[in-house]
Coordinates of C-alpha atoms in Angstrom, one line a residue:
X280 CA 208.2 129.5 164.0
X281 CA 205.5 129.6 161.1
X282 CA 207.0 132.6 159.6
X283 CA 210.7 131.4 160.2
X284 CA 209.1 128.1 157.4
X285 CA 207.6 130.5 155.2
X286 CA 210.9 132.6 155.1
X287 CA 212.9 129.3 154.0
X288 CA 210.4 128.3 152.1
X289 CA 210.1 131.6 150.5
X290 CA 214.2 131.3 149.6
X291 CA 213.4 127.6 148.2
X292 CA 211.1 128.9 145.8
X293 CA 213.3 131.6 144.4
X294 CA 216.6 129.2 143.7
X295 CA 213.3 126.8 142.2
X296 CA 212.0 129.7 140.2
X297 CA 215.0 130.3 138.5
X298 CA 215.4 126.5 137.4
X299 CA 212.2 125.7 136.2
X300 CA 210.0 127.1 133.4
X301 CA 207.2 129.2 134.6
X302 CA 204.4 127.3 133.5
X303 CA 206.3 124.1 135.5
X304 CA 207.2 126.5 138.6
X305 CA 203.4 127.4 138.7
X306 CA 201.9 123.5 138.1
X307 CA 204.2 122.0 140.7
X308 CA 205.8 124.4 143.4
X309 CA 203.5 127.2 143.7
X310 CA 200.4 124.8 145.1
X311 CA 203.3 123.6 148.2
X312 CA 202.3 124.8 151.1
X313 CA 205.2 125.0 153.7
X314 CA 204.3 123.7 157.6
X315 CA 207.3 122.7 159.6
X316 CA 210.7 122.5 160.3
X317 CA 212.1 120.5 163.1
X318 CA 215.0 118.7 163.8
X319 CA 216.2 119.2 160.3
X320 CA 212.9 117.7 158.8
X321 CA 211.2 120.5 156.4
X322 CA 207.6 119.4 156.3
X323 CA 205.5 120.9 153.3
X324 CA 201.9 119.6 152.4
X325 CA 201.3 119.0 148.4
X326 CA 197.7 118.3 147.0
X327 CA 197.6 114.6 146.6
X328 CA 199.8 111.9 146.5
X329 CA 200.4 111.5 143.1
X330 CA 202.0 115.3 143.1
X331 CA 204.3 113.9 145.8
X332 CA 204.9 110.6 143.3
X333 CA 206.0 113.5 140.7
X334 CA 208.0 115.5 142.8
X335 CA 210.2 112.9 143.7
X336 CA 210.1 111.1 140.1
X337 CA 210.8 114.3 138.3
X338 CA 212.2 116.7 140.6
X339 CA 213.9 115.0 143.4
X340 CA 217.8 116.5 142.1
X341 CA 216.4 120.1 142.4
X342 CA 214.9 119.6 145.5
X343 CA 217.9 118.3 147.3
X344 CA 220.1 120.7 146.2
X345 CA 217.9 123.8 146.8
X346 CA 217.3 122.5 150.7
X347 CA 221.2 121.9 150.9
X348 CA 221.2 125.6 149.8
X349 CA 218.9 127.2 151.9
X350 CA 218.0 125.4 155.0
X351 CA 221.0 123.6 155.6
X352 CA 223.0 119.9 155.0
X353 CA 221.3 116.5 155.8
X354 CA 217.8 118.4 155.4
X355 CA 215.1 115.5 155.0
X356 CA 212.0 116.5 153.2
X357 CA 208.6 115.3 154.1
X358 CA 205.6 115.4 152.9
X359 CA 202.6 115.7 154.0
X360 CA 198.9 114.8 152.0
X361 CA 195.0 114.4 152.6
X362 CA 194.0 111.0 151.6
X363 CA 191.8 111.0 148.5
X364 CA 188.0 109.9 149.4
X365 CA 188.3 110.4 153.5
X366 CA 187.2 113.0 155.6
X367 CA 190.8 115.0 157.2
X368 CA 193.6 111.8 157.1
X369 CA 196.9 113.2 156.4
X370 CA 199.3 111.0 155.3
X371 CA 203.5 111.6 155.5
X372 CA 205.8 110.7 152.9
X373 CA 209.5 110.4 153.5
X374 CA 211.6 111.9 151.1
X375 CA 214.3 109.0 150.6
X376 CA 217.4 110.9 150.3
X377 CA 218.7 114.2 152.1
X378 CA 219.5 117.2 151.3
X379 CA 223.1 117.3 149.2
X380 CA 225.3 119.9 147.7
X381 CA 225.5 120.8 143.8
X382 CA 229.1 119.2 143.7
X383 CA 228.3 115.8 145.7
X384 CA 225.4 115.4 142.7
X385 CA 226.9 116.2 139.8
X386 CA 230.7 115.2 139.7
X387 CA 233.4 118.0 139.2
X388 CA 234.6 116.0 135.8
X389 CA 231.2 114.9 134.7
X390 CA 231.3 116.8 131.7
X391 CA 234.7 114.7 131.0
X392 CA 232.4 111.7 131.6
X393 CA 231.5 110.2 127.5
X394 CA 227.8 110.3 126.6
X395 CA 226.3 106.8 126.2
X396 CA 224.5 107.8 122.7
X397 CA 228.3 109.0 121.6
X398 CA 228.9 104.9 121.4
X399 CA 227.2 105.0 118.0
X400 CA 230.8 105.7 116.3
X401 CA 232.6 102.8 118.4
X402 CA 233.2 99.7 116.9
X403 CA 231.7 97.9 119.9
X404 CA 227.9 98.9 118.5
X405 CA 225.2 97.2 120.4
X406 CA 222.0 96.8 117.5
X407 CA 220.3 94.8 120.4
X408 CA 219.2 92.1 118.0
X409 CA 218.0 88.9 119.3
X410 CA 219.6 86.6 116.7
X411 CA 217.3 83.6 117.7
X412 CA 214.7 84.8 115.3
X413 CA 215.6 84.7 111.9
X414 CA 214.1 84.4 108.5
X415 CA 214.9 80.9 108.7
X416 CA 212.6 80.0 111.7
X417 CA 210.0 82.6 110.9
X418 CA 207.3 80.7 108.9
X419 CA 205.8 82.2 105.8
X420 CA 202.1 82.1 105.3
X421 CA 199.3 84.3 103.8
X422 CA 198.7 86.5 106.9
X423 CA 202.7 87.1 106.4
X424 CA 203.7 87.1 103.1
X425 CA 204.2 90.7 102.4
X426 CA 205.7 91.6 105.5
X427 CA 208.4 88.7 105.2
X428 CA 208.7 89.4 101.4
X429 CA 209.7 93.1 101.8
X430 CA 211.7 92.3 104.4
X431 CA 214.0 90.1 102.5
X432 CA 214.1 93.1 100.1
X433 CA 215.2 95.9 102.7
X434 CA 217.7 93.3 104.2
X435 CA 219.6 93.2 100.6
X436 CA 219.2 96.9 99.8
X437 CA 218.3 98.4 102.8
X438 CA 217.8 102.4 102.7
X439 CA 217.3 101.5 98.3
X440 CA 213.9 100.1 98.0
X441 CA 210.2 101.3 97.8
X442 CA 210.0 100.5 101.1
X443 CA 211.6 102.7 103.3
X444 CA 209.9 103.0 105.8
X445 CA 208.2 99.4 106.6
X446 CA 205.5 100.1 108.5
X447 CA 204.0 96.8 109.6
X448 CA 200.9 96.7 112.2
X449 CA 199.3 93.7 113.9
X450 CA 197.8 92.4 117.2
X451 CA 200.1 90.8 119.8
X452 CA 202.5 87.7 119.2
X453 CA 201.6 88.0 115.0
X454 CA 205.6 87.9 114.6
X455 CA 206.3 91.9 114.1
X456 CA 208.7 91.9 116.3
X457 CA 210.9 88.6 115.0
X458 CA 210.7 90.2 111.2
X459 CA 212.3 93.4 112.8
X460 CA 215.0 91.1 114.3
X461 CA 215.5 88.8 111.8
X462 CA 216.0 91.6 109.0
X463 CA 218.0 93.9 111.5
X464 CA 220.5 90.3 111.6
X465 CA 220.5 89.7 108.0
X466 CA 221.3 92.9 107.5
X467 CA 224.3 92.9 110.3
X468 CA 225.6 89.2 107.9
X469 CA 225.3 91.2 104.5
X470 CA 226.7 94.8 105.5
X471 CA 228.4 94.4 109.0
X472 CA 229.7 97.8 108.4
X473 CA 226.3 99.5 108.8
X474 CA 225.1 100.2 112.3
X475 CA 221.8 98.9 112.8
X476 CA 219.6 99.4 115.8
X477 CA 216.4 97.5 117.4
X478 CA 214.9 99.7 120.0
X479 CA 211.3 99.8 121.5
X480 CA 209.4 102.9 121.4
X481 CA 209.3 102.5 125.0
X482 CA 212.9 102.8 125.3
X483 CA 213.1 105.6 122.7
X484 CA 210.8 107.4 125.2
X485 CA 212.8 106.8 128.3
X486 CA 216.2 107.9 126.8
X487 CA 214.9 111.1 125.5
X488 CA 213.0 111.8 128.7
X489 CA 216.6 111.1 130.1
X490 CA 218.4 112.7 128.0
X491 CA 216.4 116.6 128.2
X492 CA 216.5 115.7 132.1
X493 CA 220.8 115.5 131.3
X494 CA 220.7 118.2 128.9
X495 CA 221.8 116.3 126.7
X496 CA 218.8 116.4 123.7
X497 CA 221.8 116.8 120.9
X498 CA 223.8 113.9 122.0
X499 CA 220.9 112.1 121.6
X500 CA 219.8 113.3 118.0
X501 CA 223.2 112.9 116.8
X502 CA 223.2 109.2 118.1
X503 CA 220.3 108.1 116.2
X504 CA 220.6 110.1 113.0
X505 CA 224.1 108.2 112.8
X506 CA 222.0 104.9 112.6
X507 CA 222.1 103.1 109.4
X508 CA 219.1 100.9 110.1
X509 CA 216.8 102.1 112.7
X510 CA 214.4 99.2 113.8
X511 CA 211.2 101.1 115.8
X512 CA 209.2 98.2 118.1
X513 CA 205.6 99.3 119.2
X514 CA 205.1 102.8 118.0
X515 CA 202.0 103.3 119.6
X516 CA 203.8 103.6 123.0
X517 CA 204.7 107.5 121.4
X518 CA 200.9 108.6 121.7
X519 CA 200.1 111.7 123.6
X520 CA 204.2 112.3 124.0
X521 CA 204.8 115.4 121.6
X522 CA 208.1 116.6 122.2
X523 CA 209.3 112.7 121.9
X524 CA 207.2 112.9 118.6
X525 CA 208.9 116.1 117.4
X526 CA 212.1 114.5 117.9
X527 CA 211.3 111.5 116.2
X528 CA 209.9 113.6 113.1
X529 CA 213.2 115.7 113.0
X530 CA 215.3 111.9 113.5
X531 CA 213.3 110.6 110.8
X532 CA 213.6 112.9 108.6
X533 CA 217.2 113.1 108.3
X534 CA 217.2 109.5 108.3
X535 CA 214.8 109.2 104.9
X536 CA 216.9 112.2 103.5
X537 CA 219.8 110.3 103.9
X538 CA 218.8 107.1 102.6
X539 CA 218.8 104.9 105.7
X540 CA 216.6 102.4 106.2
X541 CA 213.7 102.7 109.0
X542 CA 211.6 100.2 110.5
X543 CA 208.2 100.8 112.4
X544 CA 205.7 98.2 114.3
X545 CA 202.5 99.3 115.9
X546 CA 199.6 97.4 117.3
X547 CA 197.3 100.1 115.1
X548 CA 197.4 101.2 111.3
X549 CA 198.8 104.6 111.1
X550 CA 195.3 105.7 110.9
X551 CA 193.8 104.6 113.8
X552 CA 196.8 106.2 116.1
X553 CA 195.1 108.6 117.7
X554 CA 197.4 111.1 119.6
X555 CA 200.2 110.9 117.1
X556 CA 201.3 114.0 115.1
X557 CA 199.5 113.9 111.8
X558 CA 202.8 114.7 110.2
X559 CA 204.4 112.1 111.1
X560 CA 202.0 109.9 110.1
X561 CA 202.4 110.8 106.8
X562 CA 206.0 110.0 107.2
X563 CA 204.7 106.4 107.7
X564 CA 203.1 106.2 105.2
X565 CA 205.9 106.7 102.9
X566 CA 206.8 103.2 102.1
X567 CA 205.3 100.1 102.5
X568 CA 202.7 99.6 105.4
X569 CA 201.3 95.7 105.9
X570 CA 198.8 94.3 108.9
X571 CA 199.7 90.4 109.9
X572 CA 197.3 89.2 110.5
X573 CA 196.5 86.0 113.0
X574 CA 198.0 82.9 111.7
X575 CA 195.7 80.7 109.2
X576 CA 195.8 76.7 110.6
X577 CA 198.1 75.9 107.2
X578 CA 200.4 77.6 109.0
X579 CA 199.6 77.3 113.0
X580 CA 200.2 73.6 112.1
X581 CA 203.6 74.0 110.7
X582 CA 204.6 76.3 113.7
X583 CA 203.6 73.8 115.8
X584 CA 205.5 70.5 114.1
X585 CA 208.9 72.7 113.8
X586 CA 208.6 73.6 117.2
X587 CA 207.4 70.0 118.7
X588 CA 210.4 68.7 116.2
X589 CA 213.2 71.0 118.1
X590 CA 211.9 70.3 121.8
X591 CA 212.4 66.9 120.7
X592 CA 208.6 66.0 121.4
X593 CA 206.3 63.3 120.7
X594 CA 203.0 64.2 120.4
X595 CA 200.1 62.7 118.4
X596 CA 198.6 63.8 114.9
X597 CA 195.6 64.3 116.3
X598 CA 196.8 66.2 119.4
X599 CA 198.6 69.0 117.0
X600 CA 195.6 69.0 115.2
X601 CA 193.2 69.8 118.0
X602 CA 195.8 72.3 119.1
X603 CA 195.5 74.2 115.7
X604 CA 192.2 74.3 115.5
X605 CA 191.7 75.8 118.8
X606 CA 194.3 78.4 119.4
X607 CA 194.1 80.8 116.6
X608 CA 195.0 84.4 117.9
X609 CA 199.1 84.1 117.8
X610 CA 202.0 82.2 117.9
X611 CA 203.0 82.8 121.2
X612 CA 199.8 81.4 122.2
X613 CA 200.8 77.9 119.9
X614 CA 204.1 77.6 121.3
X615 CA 203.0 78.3 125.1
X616 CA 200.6 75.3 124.9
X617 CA 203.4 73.1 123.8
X618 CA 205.4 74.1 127.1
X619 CA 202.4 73.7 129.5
X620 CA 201.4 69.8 127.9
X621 CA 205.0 69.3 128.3
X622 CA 205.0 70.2 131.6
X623 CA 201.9 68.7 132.7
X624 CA 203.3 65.3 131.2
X625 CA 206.4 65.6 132.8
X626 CA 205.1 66.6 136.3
X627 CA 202.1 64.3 136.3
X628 CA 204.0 61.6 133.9
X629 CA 201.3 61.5 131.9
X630 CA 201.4 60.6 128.2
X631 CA 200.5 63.6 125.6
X632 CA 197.4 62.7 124.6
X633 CA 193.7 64.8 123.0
X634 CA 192.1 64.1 126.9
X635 CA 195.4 65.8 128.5
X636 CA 195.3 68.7 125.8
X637 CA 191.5 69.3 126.2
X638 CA 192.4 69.9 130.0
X639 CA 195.0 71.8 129.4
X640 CA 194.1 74.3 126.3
X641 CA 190.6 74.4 128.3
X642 CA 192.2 76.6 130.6
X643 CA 194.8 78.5 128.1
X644 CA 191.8 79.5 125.9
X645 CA 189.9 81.1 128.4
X646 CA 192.9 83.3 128.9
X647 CA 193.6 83.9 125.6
X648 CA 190.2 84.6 124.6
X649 CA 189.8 87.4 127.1
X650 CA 189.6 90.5 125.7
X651 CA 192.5 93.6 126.0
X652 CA 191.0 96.3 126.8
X653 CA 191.4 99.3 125.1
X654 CA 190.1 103.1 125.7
X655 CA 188.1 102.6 121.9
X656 CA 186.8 99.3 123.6
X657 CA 186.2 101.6 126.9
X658 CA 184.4 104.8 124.9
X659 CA 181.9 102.7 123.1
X660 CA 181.0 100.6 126.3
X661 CA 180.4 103.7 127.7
X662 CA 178.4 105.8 125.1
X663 CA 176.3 102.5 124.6
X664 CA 175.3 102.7 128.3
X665 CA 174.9 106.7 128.5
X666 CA 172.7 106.7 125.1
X667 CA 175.3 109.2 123.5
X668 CA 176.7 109.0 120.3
X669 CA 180.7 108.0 120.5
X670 CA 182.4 111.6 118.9
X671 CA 180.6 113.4 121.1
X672 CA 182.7 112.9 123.9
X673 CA 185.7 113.8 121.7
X674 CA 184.0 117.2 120.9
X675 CA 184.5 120.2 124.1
X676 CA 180.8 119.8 124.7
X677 CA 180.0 121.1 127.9
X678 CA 176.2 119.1 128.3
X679 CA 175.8 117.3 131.7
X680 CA 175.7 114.1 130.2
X681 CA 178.5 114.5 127.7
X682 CA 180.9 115.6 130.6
X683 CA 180.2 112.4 132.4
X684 CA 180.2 110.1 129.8
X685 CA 184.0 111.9 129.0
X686 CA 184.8 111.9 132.6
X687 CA 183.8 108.0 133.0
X688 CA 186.1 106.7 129.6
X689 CA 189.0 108.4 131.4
X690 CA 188.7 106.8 134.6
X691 CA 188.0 103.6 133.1
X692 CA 190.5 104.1 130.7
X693 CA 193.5 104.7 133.8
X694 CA 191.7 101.5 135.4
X695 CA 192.2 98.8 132.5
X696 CA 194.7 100.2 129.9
X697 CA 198.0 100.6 130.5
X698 CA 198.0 104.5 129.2
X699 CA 199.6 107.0 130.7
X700 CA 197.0 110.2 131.6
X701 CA 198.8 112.5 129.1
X702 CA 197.7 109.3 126.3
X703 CA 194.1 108.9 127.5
X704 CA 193.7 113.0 126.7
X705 CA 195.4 113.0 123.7
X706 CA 193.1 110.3 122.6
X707 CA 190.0 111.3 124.7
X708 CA 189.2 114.9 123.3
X709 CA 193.0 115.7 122.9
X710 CA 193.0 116.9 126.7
X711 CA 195.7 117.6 129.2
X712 CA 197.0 115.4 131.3
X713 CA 195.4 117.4 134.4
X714 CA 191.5 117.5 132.6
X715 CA 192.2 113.7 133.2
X716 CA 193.4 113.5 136.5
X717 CA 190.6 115.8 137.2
X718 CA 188.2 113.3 135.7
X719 CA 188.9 110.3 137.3
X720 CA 188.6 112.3 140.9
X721 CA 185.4 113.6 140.2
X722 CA 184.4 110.3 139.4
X723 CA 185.9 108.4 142.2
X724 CA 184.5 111.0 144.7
X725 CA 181.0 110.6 143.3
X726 CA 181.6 107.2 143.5
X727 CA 181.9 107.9 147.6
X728 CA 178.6 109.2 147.8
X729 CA 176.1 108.3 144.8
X730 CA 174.4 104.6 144.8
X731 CA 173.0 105.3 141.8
X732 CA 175.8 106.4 139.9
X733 CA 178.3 103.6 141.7
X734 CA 175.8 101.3 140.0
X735 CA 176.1 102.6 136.8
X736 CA 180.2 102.0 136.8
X737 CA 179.3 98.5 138.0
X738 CA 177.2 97.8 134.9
X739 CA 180.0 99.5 132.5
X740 CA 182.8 97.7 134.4
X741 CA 180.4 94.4 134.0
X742 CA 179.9 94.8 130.5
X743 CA 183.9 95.4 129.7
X744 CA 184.4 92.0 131.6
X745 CA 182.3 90.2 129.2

C-alpha cells in the first residue's frame, strides 16, 4: 500500500515539477511526505501548519488538478502536521475542495472572458474617489499648508508642475489620504477627460499578486500606465515585496516620461523606508515631498466647530476648548470624540458639558496615547535590553548574542506589527522570509523550555507595553 502512495505521489510531483519553478518545486513540494490513500482521501504530511496555510492560499488550483490527473476525480486532500511546541500531536487539515479537472477550473472561453484592468479605456472608469473630502472641507493650517498648496497646483496642471510626484508622509489620520481624494476630484471637475485613479498600495499589491497568478502581468502594466492621474495611498505597504516594486518602478516610469501626474502617501519619509528599492526612492524624490504633521490647536479648534456646526450640535465654548487641548495626535481622533459625547448625551440624556467630556476623552486618550508599535520601536527595545548596539543586528554577525537579539526583534516584530515575514527581513538584516520564520520558532521553542530566557521576553514585551 505504502509504495502504491509513493507511486501516485511520485506522478503528482512530476505534473507539479513541470508547473512550478525549481526553486518553488524544492521550497514547497519536495519536503511533502506522502502517507495514505483511502477511500479517495490522499493523506500527505507537510512540516507545519503554516506550509499547509500556503499550500492552499497559493497553490490550491495546481493541486486539484494534478490529483484529478493522477489519482482519480473527487480526490480530497488532507493533510497532516506535528503541532508546533508539543511532543508527537498530529493535527489533520481538510483540504476544502476536491480534486477537479483542468476544464471544470478554467472555462473553455475564458480567454474570451475581458480582463478587468482592460476597463481603463471604457468610459465607465471607476477613479474610486471618495468625493466627501474635498478642498473645501479640508482645513488649512501650518502642519498642512504645503501639502494642500501643491495640491491645488497639481489639480490645475496636473502632470505640468514641479511636483510630479507629490510625495506626502505623515502619521495616521493627519489628512493624507483626504488631499489624495480631494485633488484626484478636482481634478475629475477640471479635466473629466483624464482618467484618474486612487488605489491603496495594498490593493496595488493584491492585483498584481493576482494578476502573475492569472498570467496576466501585461494586462495589468498596460492598465496603469494608461492612467492619467495615479493616486498611490500608503506606500509603505510595498516593503519587502520586490517584484511588486519592480513593477511599480517600470509603471512609474512610463508614467513621469509621459507627463502624468503621480501621487504617493507613506506613514515614513522616503528615507526611513527600509525594504524599498533604492531606486525607486529616488523616483520619489523627484518632486515635491512634505510631512503633515499633527494638527496645531488653531486648527484642531476649527475642525472641531465645522464639524459640531454640520452634526447640528450644541456644545459649550469651553467643552471644544478642553477638547482641543487634549486630543492632539489627529483628526480622526477630534471628530471621534464628538460622536462618542454625542452618543453618551443621547443614550444617557445628558447635557454636553466639561464633567461629561472629562469622562469621556478620559477613556479616548488612553487609547489614543498608546503607542503603535513598530519593528524600529521593537529593535531598539530589544538592543536596550541585550546591551547591543542597534545596527548590529542588521549586520550577518554570527555572535551568540547578536543572533538572539536578531531572532527576538523578529518574533516580536510578527507578534505586534502587522508586517508580513518577507517585510520584517527586508527590514531586519534584509533576510528571507524563511530566516524569519526560522527565528520566531527557535524563539518560541526556547520559550518551552528556558525560565530564564521566557523571562527576558516578558521584560521586552513589558517594556513595549509601556
Amino acid at each position: 500500500m505504502i509504495d502504491k502512495v509513493n507511486k501516485l505521489w511520485e506522478d503528482c510531483l512530476k505534473v507539479i515539477q513541470d508547473n512550478v519553478p525549481d526553486a518553488t518545486f524544492k521550497t514547497w513540494f519536495l519536503p511533502i511526505v506522502p502517507l495514505s490513500y483511502d477511500g479517495k482521501v490522499f493523506t500527505i504530511q507537510v512540516p507545519s501548519q503554516f506550509f499547509y496555510e500556503y499550500l492552499e492560499e497559493k497553490f490550491v488550483d495546481l493541486l486539484r488538478i494534478t490529483l484529478y490527473r493522477v489519482v482519480g476525480a473527487d480526490t480530497e486532500l488532507n493533510y497532516r502536521t506535528l503541532i508546533e511546541n508539543t511532543s508527537n500531536t498530529l493535527v489533520d487539515y481538510r483540504s476544502e475542495t476536491k480534486s477537479l479537472g483542468i476544464d471544470k477550473i478554467t472555462p473553455k472561453n475564458a480567454n474570451k472572458i475581458p480582463s478587468p484592468f482592460k476597463k481603463a479605456v471604457t468610459d465607465e472608469f471607476d477613479s474610486q474617489l471618495n468625493p466627501k473630502y474635498t478642498f473645501d472641507n479640508f482645513f488649512e493650517g501650518e502642519s498642512n499648508k504645503l501639502a494642500r498648496t501643491a495640491g491645488e497646483a497639481i489639480a490645475k496642471n496636473p502632470g505640468k508642475t514641479a511636483f510630479n510626484p507629490l510625495f506626502m508622509h505623515g502619521s495616521s489620520g493627519v489628512g493624507k489620504t483626504h488631499i489624495c481624494h480631494a485633488i484626484g476630484t478636482r481634478i475629475k471637475e477640471l479635466y473629466p477627460e483624464k482618467r484618474v485613479l486612487y488605489v491603496s498600495a495594498h490593493l496595488f499589491k493584491v492585483q498584481f499578486t493576482d494578476s502573475t497568478r492569472n498570467n496576466t502581468v501585461n494586462d495589468f502594466i498596460n492598465f496603469y500606465q494608461g492612467i492619467d492621474v495615479l493616486i498611490i495611498d500608503d506606500i509603505q505597504e510595498l516593503i519587502g515585496l520586490e517584484k511588486t516594486q519592480n513593477t511599480l518602478f517600470h509603471i512609474f516610469n512610463h508614467l513621469h516620461q509621459n507627463n502624468k501626474q503621480l501621487i504617493l502617501t507613506s506613514d515614513k519619509a522616503p528615507a526611513d523606508l527600509q525594504g524599498v528599492e533604492e531606486r525607486l526612492l529616488t523616483r520619489f524624490r523627484w518632486g515635491l515631498t512634505t510631512k503633515l504633521e499633527s494638527p496645531d490647536k488653531t486648527l484642531r479648534l476649527k475642525i472641531l466647530e465645522n464639524k459640531i456646526l454640520h452634526d447640528g450640535l450644541t456644545i459649550p465654548e469651553d467643552v471644544v476648548d478642553f477638547i482641543a487641548e487634549n486630543v492632539t495626535e489627529n483628526v480622526r481622533d477630534l471628530e471621534g470624540v464628538i460622536v462618542s459625547l454625542m452618543a453618551h448625551s443621547v443614550i444617557y440624556s445628558k447635557d454636553i458639558d466639561l464633567s461629561l467630556a472629562k469622562r469621556v476623552i478620559g477613556q479616548a486618550i488612553k487609547k489614543i496615547e498608546k503607542k503603535k508599535l513598530t519593528i524600529d520601536i521593537i529593535a531598539d527595545v530589544v538592543c536596550q535590553h541585550y546591551n547591543i548596539k542597534n545596527e548590529l543586528i542588521h549586520t550577518s554577525s554570527r555572535k551568540r548574542e547578536i543572533v538572539q537579539a536578531r531572532q527576538v526583534t523578529m518574533y516580536l516584530s510578527k507578534q505586534y506589527t502587522e508586517m508580513s515575514l518577507t517585510q520584517i527581513g527586508t527590514v531586519i538584516g534584509k533576510k528571507n522570509h524563511a530566516t524569519v520564520l526560522h527565528a520566531c520558532k527557535i524563539v518560541k521553542d526556547q520559550i518551552e523550555v528556558d525560565k530564564s530566557f521566557r523571562n527576558d521576553i516578558a521584560e521586552i514585551e513589558k517594556r513595549l507595553r509601556l
